[in-house]
């Protein structure tokens, strides 16, 4: 039903836009405070995050990722790593040559501090311990030493 006193839809859209522009020119901004105050607040917050995440040590600066505040507890994964190593040990018993090559790679990685012995009775207090399950990459046909 159409009445003579109804405004056409174009005028309704036009009045909505006029109200919008009136609000914008009235000093209503995206932020609750003035834009300068809001920028100052964000700069202070960024500085606080920077001060909390950068640490000066004897060998240089250490920077944590600022958005990584909450740390989930990481399990040590010891039982999974031992189980994988035991399975590999059992399969290696069939090929002594491969077992010796495997041992040589382990010994080399121990010398290069890639692998380290972590006594279960006395773990280092300042570091987290996480055991990685071993996965071999063997290329028996290749004459080069395999990565273990």
PDB file of C-alpha atoms in Angstrom:
ATOM      1  CA  UNK A   1       0.000   0.000   0.000  1.00  0.00           C
ATOM      2  CA  UNK A   2       1.382   3.419  -0.939  1.00  0.00           C
ATOM      3  CA  UNK A   3       0.559   6.607   0.910  1.00  0.00           C
ATOM      4  CA  UNK A   4       1.208  10.067  -0.346  1.00  0.00           C
ATOM      5  CA  UNK A   5       3.072  11.068   2.805  1.00  0.00           C
ATOM      6  CA  UNK A   6       5.637   8.160   2.577  1.00  0.00           C
ATOM      7  CA  UNK A   7       9.129   9.279   1.592  1.00  0.00           C
ATOM      8  CA  UNK A   8      10.647   7.555  -1.395  1.00  0.00           C
ATOM      9  CA  UNK A   9      13.457   5.080  -0.565  1.00  0.00           C
ATOM     10  CA  UNK A  10      16.081   7.337  -2.175  1.00  0.00           C
ATOM     11  CA  UNK A  11      15.422  10.058   0.384  1.00  0.00           C
ATOM     12  CA  UNK A  12      15.704   7.514   3.210  1.00  0.00           C
ATOM     13  CA  UNK A  13      19.167   6.434   2.025  1.00  0.00           C
ATOM     14  CA  UNK A  14      20.162  10.057   1.561  1.00  0.00           C
ATOM     15  CA  UNK A  15      19.099  10.963   5.100  1.00  0.00           C
ATOM     16  CA  UNK A  16      21.059   8.016   6.542  1.00  0.00           C
ATOM     17  CA  UNK A  17      24.214   9.213   4.794  1.00  0.00           C
ATOM     18  CA  UNK A  18      23.625  12.772   5.979  1.00  0.00           C
ATOM     19  CA  UNK A  19      23.338  11.543   9.580  1.00  0.00           C
ATOM     20  CA  UNK A  20      26.546   9.546   9.143  1.00  0.00           C
ATOM     21  CA  UNK A  21      28.485  12.554   7.888  1.00  0.00           C
ATOM     22  CA  UNK A  22      27.082  14.715  10.682  1.00  0.00           C
ATOM     23  CA  UNK A  23      28.421  12.237  13.258  1.00  0.00           C
ATOM     24  CA  UNK A  24      31.807  12.188  11.564  1.00  0.00           C
ATOM     25  CA  UNK A  25      32.123  15.962  11.563  1.00  0.00           C
ATOM     26  CA  UNK A  26      30.840  16.192  15.140  1.00  0.00           C
ATOM     27  CA  UNK A  27      34.175  14.829  16.430  1.00  0.00           C
ATOM     28  CA  UNK A  28      33.167  11.198  16.931  1.00  0.00           C
ATOM     29  CA  UNK A  29      36.191   9.076  16.115  1.00  0.00           C
ATOM     30  CA  UNK A  30      37.021   5.420  15.770  1.00  0.00           C
ATOM     31  CA  UNK A  31      38.707   5.447  19.184  1.00  0.00           C
ATOM     32  CA  UNK A  32      37.244   6.457  22.527  1.00  0.00           C
ATOM     33  CA  UNK A  33      39.945   9.080  23.079  1.00  0.00           C
ATOM     34  CA  UNK A  34      41.444  11.508  20.633  1.00  0.00           C
ATOM     35  CA  UNK A  35      43.546   9.993  17.892  1.00  0.00           C
ATOM     36  CA  UNK A  36      46.778  11.423  19.362  1.00  0.00           C
ATOM     37  CA  UNK A  37      46.033   9.958  22.810  1.00  0.00           C
ATOM     38  CA  UNK A  38      45.247   6.585  21.255  1.00  0.00           C
ATOM     39  CA  UNK A  39      48.468   6.569  19.230  1.00  0.00           C
ATOM     40  CA  UNK A  40      50.449   7.522  22.349  1.00  0.00           C
ATOM     41  CA  UNK A  41      48.809   4.662  24.264  1.00  0.00           C
ATOM     42  CA  UNK A  42      49.685   2.173  21.495  1.00  0.00           C
ATOM     43  CA  UNK A  43      53.291   3.422  21.386  1.00  0.00           C
ATOM     44  CA  UNK A  44      53.624   3.006  25.171  1.00  0.00           C
ATOM     45  CA  UNK A  45      52.121  -0.492  24.946  1.00  0.00           C
ATOM     46  CA  UNK A  46      54.560  -1.424  22.145  1.00  0.00           C
ATOM     47  CA  UNK A  47      57.478  -0.120  24.225  1.00  0.00           C
ATOM     48  CA  UNK A  48      56.356  -2.172  27.223  1.00  0.00           C
ATOM     49  CA  UNK A  49      56.158  -5.315  25.073  1.00  0.00           C
ATOM     50  CA  UNK A  50      59.611  -4.603  23.648  1.00  0.00           C
ATOM     51  CA  UNK A  51      61.096  -4.128  27.129  1.00  0.00           C
ATOM     52  CA  UNK A  52      59.555  -7.410  28.319  1.00  0.00           C
ATOM     53  CA  UNK A  53      60.669  -9.472  25.302  1.00  0.00           C
ATOM     54  CA  UNK A  54      64.257  -8.267  24.717  1.00  0.00           C
ATOM     55  CA  UNK A  55      67.010  -9.475  27.011  1.00  0.00           C
ATOM     56  CA  UNK A  56      70.679  -8.444  26.938  1.00  0.00           C
ATOM     57  CA  UNK A  57      73.092 -11.296  27.659  1.00  0.00           C
ATOM     58  CA  UNK A  58      76.863 -11.608  27.501  1.00  0.00           C
ATOM     59  CA  UNK A  59      76.767 -13.108  24.003  1.00  0.00           C
ATOM     60  CA  UNK A  60      74.186 -10.725  22.510  1.00  0.00           C
ATOM     61  CA  UNK A  61      70.525  -9.854  22.580  1.00  0.00           C
ATOM     62  CA  UNK A  62      67.760 -12.427  22.937  1.00  0.00           C
ATOM     63  CA  UNK A  63      64.299 -11.528  21.654  1.00  0.00           C
ATOM     64  CA  UNK A  64      61.154 -13.511  22.362  1.00  0.00           C
ATOM     65  CA  UNK A  65      58.172 -13.362  20.056  1.00  0.00           C
ATOM     66  CA  UNK A  66      55.928 -10.746  21.679  1.00  0.00           C
ATOM     67  CA  UNK A  67      52.680 -12.570  20.944  1.00  0.00           C
ATOM     68  CA  UNK A  68      53.894 -15.799  22.568  1.00  0.00           C
ATOM     69  CA  UNK A  69      53.256 -14.938  26.225  1.00  0.00           C
ATOM     70  CA  UNK A  70      51.417 -18.061  27.335  1.00  0.00           C
ATOM     71  CA  UNK A  71      53.514 -21.207  27.125  1.00  0.00           C
ATOM     72  CA  UNK A  72      51.899 -24.597  27.081  1.00  0.00           C
ATOM     73  CA  UNK A  73      53.643 -27.270  29.095  1.00  0.00           C
ATOM     74  CA  UNK A  74      55.684 -29.389  26.707  1.00  0.00           C
ATOM     75  CA  UNK A  75      55.998 -33.004  27.784  1.00  0.00           C
ATOM     76  CA  UNK A  76      59.481 -34.486  27.660  1.00  0.00           C
ATOM     77  CA  UNK A  77      58.438 -37.212  25.148  1.00  0.00           C
ATOM     78  CA  UNK A  78      60.888 -39.649  26.760  1.00  0.00           C
ATOM     79  CA  UNK A  79      58.790 -42.821  26.463  1.00  0.00           C
ATOM     80  CA  UNK A  80      58.027 -42.238  22.766  1.00  0.00           C
ATOM     81  CA  UNK A  81      61.684 -41.568  21.966  1.00  0.00           C
ATOM     82  CA  UNK A  82      62.841 -44.706  23.838  1.00  0.00           C
ATOM     83  CA  UNK A  83      60.202 -46.858  22.133  1.00  0.00           C
ATOM     84  CA  UNK A  84      61.316 -45.651  18.680  1.00  0.00           C
ATOM     85  CA  UNK A  85      64.968 -46.280  19.508  1.00  0.00           C
ATOM     86  CA  UNK A  86      64.208 -49.793  20.814  1.00  0.00           C
ATOM     87  CA  UNK A  87      62.274 -50.643  17.629  1.00  0.00           C
ATOM     88  CA  UNK A  88      65.165 -49.460  15.472  1.00  0.00           C
ATOM     89  CA  UNK A  89      67.629 -51.402  17.648  1.00  0.00           C
ATOM     90  CA  UNK A  90      65.632 -54.614  17.168  1.00  0.00           C
ATOM     91  CA  UNK A  91      65.474 -54.162  13.402  1.00  0.00           C
ATOM     92  CA  UNK A  92      69.215 -53.357  13.225  1.00  0.00           C
ATOM     93  CA  UNK A  93      70.187 -56.634  14.917  1.00  0.00           C
ATOM     94  CA  UNK A  94      69.657 -58.367  11.565  1.00  0.00           C
ATOM     95  CA  UNK A  95      72.323 -56.289   9.763  1.00  0.00           C
ATOM     96  CA  UNK A  96      75.520 -55.737  11.778  1.00  0.00           C
ATOM     97  CA  UNK A  97      77.136 -53.628   9.023  1.00  0.00           C
ATOM     98  CA  UNK A  98      74.209 -51.234   9.080  1.00  0.00           C
ATOM     99  CA  UNK A  99      74.291 -51.179  12.890  1.00  0.00           C
ATOM    100  CA  UNK A 100      77.975 -50.175  12.829  1.00  0.00           C
ATOM    101  CA  UNK A 101      77.304 -47.393  10.307  1.00  0.00           C
ATOM    102  CA  UNK A 102      74.431 -46.252  12.454  1.00  0.00           C
ATOM    103  CA  UNK A 103      76.625 -46.178  15.549  1.00  0.00           C
ATOM    104  CA  UNK A 104      79.288 -44.179  13.684  1.00  0.00           C
ATOM    105  CA  UNK A 105      76.731 -41.504  12.807  1.00  0.00           C
ATOM    106  CA  UNK A 106      75.547 -41.359  16.431  1.00  0.00           C
ATOM    107  CA  UNK A 107      79.129 -40.991  17.688  1.00  0.00           C
ATOM    108  CA  UNK A 108      79.806 -38.213  15.168  1.00  0.00           C
ATOM    109  CA  UNK A 109      76.656 -36.360  16.244  1.00  0.00           C
ATOM    110  CA  UNK A 110      77.679 -36.671  19.905  1.00  0.00           C
ATOM    111  CA  UNK A 111      81.083 -35.128  19.079  1.00  0.00           C
ATOM    112  CA  UNK A 112      79.361 -32.264  17.211  1.00  0.00           C
ATOM    113  CA  UNK A 113      76.994 -31.660  20.177  1.00  0.00           C
ATOM    114  CA  UNK A 114      73.971 -32.494  18.060  1.00  0.00           C
ATOM    115  CA  UNK A 115      73.152 -35.301  20.472  1.00  0.00           C
ATOM    116  CA  UNK A 116      73.818 -35.138  24.189  1.00  0.00           C
ATOM    117  CA  UNK A 117      73.415 -37.394  27.173  1.00  0.00           C
ATOM    118  CA  UNK A 118      70.828 -36.073  29.615  1.00  0.00           C
ATOM    119  CA  UNK A 119      70.972 -37.945  32.928  1.00  0.00           C
ATOM    120  CA  UNK A 120      67.447 -38.801  34.006  1.00  0.00           C
ATOM    121  CA  UNK A 121      68.398 -38.375  37.670  1.00  0.00           C
ATOM    122  CA  UNK A 122      69.676 -34.799  37.362  1.00  0.00           C
ATOM    123  CA  UNK A 123      68.208 -32.759  34.482  1.00  0.00           C
ATOM    124  CA  UNK A 124      69.640 -29.285  33.873  1.00  0.00           C
ATOM    125  CA  UNK A 125      67.589 -26.805  35.948  1.00  0.00           C
ATOM    126  CA  UNK A 126      67.675 -23.878  33.536  1.00  0.00           C
ATOM    127  CA  UNK A 127      66.655 -25.701  30.359  1.00  0.00           C
ATOM    128  CA  UNK A 128      63.600 -27.572  29.226  1.00  0.00           C
ATOM    129  CA  UNK A 129      64.158 -31.142  28.113  1.00  0.00           C
ATOM    130  CA  UNK A 130      62.330 -32.631  25.148  1.00  0.00           C
ATOM    131  CA  UNK A 131      63.383 -35.949  23.637  1.00  0.00           C
ATOM    132  CA  UNK A 132      62.941 -36.244  19.885  1.00  0.00           C
ATOM    133  CA  UNK A 133      61.926 -39.640  18.543  1.00  0.00           C
ATOM    134  CA  UNK A 134      64.571 -40.916  16.187  1.00  0.00           C
ATOM    135  CA  UNK A 135      63.764 -41.370  12.515  1.00  0.00           C
ATOM    136  CA  UNK A 136      66.377 -42.839  10.243  1.00  0.00           C
ATOM    137  CA  UNK A 137      66.933 -41.833   6.636  1.00  0.00           C
ATOM    138  CA  UNK A 138      68.723 -44.746   5.057  1.00  0.00           C
ATOM    139  CA  UNK A 139      69.797 -45.034   1.428  1.00  0.00           C
ATOM    140  CA  UNK A 140      71.422 -48.497   1.243  1.00  0.00           C
ATOM    141  CA  UNK A 141      72.130 -48.341  -2.521  1.00  0.00           C
ATOM    142  CA  UNK A 142      73.955 -45.043  -2.183  1.00  0.00           C
ATOM    143  CA  UNK A 143      77.676 -45.252  -1.378  1.00  0.00           C
ATOM    144  CA  UNK A 144      77.584 -42.059   0.682  1.00  0.00           C
ATOM    145  CA  UNK A 145      77.108 -42.218   4.416  1.00  0.00           C
ATOM    146  CA  UNK A 146      73.460 -42.262   5.375  1.00  0.00           C
ATOM    147  CA  UNK A 147      71.910 -39.685   7.646  1.00  0.00           C
ATOM    148  CA  UNK A 148      70.675 -41.198  10.845  1.00  0.00           C
TER     149      UNK A 148
END
